Coordinates of C-alpha atoms in Angstrom, one line a residue:
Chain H
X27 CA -54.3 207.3 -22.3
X28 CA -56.8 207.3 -19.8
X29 CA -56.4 206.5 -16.3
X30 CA -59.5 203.8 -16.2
X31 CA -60.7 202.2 -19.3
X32 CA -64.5 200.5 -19.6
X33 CA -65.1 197.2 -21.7
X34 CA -67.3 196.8 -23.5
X35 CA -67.6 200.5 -25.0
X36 CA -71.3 198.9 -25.8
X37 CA -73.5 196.4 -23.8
X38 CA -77.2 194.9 -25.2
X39 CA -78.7 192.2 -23.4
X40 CA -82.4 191.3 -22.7
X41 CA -84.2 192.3 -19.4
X42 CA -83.6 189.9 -16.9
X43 CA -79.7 189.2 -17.7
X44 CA -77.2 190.0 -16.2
X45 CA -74.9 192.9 -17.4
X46 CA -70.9 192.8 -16.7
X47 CA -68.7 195.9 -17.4
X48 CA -65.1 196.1 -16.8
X49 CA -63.0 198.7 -15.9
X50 CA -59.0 198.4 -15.8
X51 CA -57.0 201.6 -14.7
X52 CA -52.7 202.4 -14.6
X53 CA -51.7 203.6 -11.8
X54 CA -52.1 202.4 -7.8
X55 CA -55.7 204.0 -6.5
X56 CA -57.5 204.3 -2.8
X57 CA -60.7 203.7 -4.2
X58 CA -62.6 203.3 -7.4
X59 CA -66.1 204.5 -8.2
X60 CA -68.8 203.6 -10.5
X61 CA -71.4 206.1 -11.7
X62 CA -74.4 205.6 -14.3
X63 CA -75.5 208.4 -16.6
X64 CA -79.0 208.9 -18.2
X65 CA -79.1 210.2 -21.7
X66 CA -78.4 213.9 -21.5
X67 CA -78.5 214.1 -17.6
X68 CA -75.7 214.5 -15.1
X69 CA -73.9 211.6 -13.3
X70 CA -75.3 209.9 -10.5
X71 CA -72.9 207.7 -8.0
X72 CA -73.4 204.3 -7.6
X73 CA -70.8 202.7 -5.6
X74 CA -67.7 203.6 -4.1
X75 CA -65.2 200.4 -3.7
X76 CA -61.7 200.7 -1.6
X77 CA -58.4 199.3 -2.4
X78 CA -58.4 197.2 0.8
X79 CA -61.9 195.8 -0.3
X80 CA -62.1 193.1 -3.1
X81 CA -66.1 192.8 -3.5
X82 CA -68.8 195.4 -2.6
X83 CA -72.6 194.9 -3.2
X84 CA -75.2 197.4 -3.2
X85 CA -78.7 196.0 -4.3
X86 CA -78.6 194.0 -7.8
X87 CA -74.8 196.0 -7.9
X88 CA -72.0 194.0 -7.3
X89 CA -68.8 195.6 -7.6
X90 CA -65.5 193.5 -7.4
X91 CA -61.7 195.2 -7.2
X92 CA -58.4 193.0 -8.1
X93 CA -55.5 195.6 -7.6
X94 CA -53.1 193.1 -8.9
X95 CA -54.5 193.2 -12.0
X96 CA -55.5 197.1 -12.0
X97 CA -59.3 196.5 -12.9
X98 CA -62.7 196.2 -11.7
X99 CA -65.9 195.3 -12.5
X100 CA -69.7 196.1 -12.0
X101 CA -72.3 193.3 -12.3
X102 CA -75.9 194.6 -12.7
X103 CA -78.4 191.2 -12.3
X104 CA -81.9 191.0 -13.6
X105 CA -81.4 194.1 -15.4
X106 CA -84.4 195.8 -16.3
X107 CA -84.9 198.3 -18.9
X108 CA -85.0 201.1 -16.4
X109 CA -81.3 200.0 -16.0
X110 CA -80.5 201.5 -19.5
X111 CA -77.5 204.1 -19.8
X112 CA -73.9 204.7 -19.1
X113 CA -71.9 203.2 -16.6
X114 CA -68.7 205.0 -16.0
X115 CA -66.1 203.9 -13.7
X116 CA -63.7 206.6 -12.0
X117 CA -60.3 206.3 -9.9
X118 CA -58.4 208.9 -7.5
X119 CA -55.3 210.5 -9.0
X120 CA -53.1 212.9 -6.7
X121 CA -53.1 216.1 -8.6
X122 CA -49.5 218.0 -7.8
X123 CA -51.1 220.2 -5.7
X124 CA -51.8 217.4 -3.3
X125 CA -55.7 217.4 -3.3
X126 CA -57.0 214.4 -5.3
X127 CA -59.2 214.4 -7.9
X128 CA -61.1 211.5 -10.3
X129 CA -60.5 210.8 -13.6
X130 CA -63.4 208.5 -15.4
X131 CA -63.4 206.7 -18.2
X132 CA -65.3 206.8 -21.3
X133 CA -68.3 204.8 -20.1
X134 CA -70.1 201.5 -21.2
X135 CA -73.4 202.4 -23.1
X136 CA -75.6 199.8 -21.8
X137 CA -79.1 199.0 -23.3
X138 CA -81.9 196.8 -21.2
X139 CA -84.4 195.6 -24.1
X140 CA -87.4 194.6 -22.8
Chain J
X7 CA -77.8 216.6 1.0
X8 CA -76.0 218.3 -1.5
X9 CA -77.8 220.0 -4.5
X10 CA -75.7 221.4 -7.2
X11 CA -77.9 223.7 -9.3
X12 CA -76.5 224.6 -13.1
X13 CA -77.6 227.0 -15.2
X14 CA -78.9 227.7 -18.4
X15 CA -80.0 224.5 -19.0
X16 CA -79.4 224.6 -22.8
X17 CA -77.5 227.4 -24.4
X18 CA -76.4 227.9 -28.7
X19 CA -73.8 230.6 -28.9
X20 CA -72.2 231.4 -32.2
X21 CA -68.3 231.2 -32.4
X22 CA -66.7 234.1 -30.7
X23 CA -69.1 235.2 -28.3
X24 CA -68.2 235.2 -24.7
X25 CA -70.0 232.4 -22.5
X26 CA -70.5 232.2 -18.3
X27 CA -71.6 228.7 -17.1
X28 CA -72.8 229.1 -13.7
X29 CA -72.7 226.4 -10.6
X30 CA -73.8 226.9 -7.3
X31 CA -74.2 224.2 -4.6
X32 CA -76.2 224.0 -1.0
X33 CA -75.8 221.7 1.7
X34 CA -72.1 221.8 1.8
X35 CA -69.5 223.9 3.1
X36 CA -65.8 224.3 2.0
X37 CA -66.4 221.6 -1.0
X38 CA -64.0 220.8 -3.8
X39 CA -65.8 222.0 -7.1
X40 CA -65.2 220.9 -10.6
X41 CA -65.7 222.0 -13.7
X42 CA -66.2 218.6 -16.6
X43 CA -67.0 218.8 -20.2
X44 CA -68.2 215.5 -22.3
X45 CA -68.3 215.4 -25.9
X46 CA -70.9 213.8 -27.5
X47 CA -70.9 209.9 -27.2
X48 CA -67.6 210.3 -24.7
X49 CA -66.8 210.0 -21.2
X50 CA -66.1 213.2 -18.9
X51 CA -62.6 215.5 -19.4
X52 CA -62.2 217.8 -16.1
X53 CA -61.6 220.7 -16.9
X54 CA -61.1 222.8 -13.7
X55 CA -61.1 222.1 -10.2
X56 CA -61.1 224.2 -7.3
X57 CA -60.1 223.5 -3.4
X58 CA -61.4 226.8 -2.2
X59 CA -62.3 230.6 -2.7
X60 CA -60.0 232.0 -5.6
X61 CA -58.2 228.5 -5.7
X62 CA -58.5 227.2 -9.5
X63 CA -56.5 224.4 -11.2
X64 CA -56.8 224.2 -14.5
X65 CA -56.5 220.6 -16.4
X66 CA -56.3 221.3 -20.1
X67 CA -55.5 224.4 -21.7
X68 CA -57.7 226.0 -23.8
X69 CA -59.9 228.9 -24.0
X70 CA -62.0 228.3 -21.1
X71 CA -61.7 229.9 -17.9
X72 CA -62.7 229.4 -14.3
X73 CA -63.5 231.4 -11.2
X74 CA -64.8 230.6 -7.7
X75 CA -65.8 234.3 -6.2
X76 CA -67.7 232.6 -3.3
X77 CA -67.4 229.1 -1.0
X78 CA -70.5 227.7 -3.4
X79 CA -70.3 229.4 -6.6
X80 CA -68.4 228.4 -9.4
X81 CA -67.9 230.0 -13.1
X82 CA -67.0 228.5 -16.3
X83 CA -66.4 231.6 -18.8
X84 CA -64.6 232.0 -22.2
X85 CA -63.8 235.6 -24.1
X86 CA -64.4 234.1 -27.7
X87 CA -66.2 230.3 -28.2
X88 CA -64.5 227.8 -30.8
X89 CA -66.5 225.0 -32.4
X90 CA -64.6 222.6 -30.3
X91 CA -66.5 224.5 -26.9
X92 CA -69.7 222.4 -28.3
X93 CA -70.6 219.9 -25.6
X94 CA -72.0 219.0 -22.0
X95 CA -70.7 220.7 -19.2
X96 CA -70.9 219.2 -15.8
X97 CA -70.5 220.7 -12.4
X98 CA -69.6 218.8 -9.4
X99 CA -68.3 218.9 -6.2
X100 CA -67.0 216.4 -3.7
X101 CA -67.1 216.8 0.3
X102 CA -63.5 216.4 1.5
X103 CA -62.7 214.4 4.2
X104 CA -59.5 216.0 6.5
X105 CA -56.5 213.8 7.1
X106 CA -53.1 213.6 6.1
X107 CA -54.1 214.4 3.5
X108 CA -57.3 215.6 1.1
X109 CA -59.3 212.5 -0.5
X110 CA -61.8 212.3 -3.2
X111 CA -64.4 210.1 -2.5
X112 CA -68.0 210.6 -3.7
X113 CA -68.2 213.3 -6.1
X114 CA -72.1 214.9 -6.7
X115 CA -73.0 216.2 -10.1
X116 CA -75.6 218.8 -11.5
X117 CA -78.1 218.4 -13.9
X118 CA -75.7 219.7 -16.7
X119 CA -75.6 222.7 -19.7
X120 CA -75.8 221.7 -23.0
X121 CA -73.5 224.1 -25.7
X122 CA -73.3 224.3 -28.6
X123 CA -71.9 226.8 -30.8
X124 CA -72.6 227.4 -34.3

C-alpha cells in the first residue's frame, strides 16, 4: 500500500472554514511534504516539514508532524475558494541505489464553496 | 528558479503507436529528474527517476521507457501505447543537496502532458 495515505479522500466546507487533511505514512521519514494540485495542472510545493520539527506554519498553512504516530497534518484557515484543489502529501523513501526519492499519496480533493 | 518546461501539452495516440514525452529544465545544474504518471481522479505513481546523464531507474515495469541524453533533458518513450498509457504525465526534478548522503527535499514540477490513447 502506499507509503503516505491522505484522509479525507474528499473535503467540502464553506469559505471561511477551516480545512484539515491528514496524512499517515509506514516507514521512518526525514521529512514530509505537502503539495496542492489545480485541476489538470502540475504540482506546486507547499511546505516542507522535518522529522526533528513537530509544527511548521506558512501563511494560513499550518503543518504539524507526530512521528510516533507516523502521520501529519495540513490545516488551511479561512479557506477561500481560490483554495480549491488537491492537497497531496509526500515522504522520502531511500531507493536501493541510495539516492532518495518521494512517494505521495493519493491526494485530498478539497472544495472551497463560496 | 527552476522552470521545467513539458511538451506537447495534450497528445491522443491510438494504441500501438510510439510516443516521446519530452522534459527539459533551466536554472539548475546536475538535478535529479523524474518521470510521474497520475490516472484520472488518483495521486502520482513515479515512474522513472534519474540521478544523472544516462543514469535511469525505473519504478514499475511496463512499456514505457526513459532516457536522459543531456544534464537537463529528459524522455519518456514507448514502442507500442496500451490503453492503460492514458493519463497525466508529470515531469519533475529536485535540486540535491550533497552530504552523506543524497536527500530529496523540494521536488518542482512542469505544467504536465495529457494522453490519451484511443
Amino acid at each position: 500500500s502506499q507509503q503516505g495515505e491522505e484522509d479525507p479522500q474528499a473535503l467540502s466546507i464553506q469559505e471561511g472554514e477551516n480545512a484539515t487533511m491528514n496524512c499517515s505514512y509506514k516507514t521512518s521519514i526525514n521529512n514530509l511534504q505537502w503539495y496542492r494540485q489545480n485541476s489538470g495542472r502540475g504540482l506546486v510545493h507547499l511546505i516542507l516539514i522535518r522529522s526533528n520539527e513537530r509544527e511548521k506554519h506558512s501563511g494560513r498553512l499550518r503543518v504539524t508532524l507526530d512521528t510516533s504516530k507516523k502521520s501529519s497534518s495540513l490545516l488551511i484557515t479561512a479557506s477561500r475558494a481560490a483554495d480549491t484543489a488537491s492537497y497531496f502529501c509526500a515522504t522520502d523513501v531511500q531507493t536501493q541505489g541510495g539516492s532518495e526519492k518521494l512517494v505521495f499519496g493519493k491526494g485530498t480533493k478539497l472544495t472551497v464553496n463560496p | 528558479s527552476q522552470t521545467i518546461h513539458q511538451w506537447p501539452a495534450t497528445l491522443v495516440q491510438p494504441v500501438g503507436s510510439p510516443l516521446s514525452l519530452e522534459c527539459t529544465v533551466e536554472g539548475t545544474s546536475n538535478p535529479n529528474l523524474y518521470w510521474y504518471r497520475q490516472a484520472a481522479g488518483r495521486g502520482l505513481q513515479l515512474l522513472f527517476y534519474s540521478v544523472g546523464i544516462g543514469q535511469i531507474s525505473s519504478e514499475v515495469p511496463q512499456n514505457l521507457s526513459a532516457s536522459r541524453p543531456q544534464d537537463r533533458q529528459f524522455i519518456l518513450s514507448s514502442k507500442k501505447l496500451l490503453l492503460s498509457d492514458s493519463g497525466f504525465y508529470l515531469c519533475a526534478l529536485a535540486a540535491i543537496r550533497a552530504g552523506v548522503r543524497q536527500t530529496t527535499d523540494t521536488q518542482y514540477f512542469g505544467p504536465g502532458t495529457r494522453l490519451t490513447v484511443l
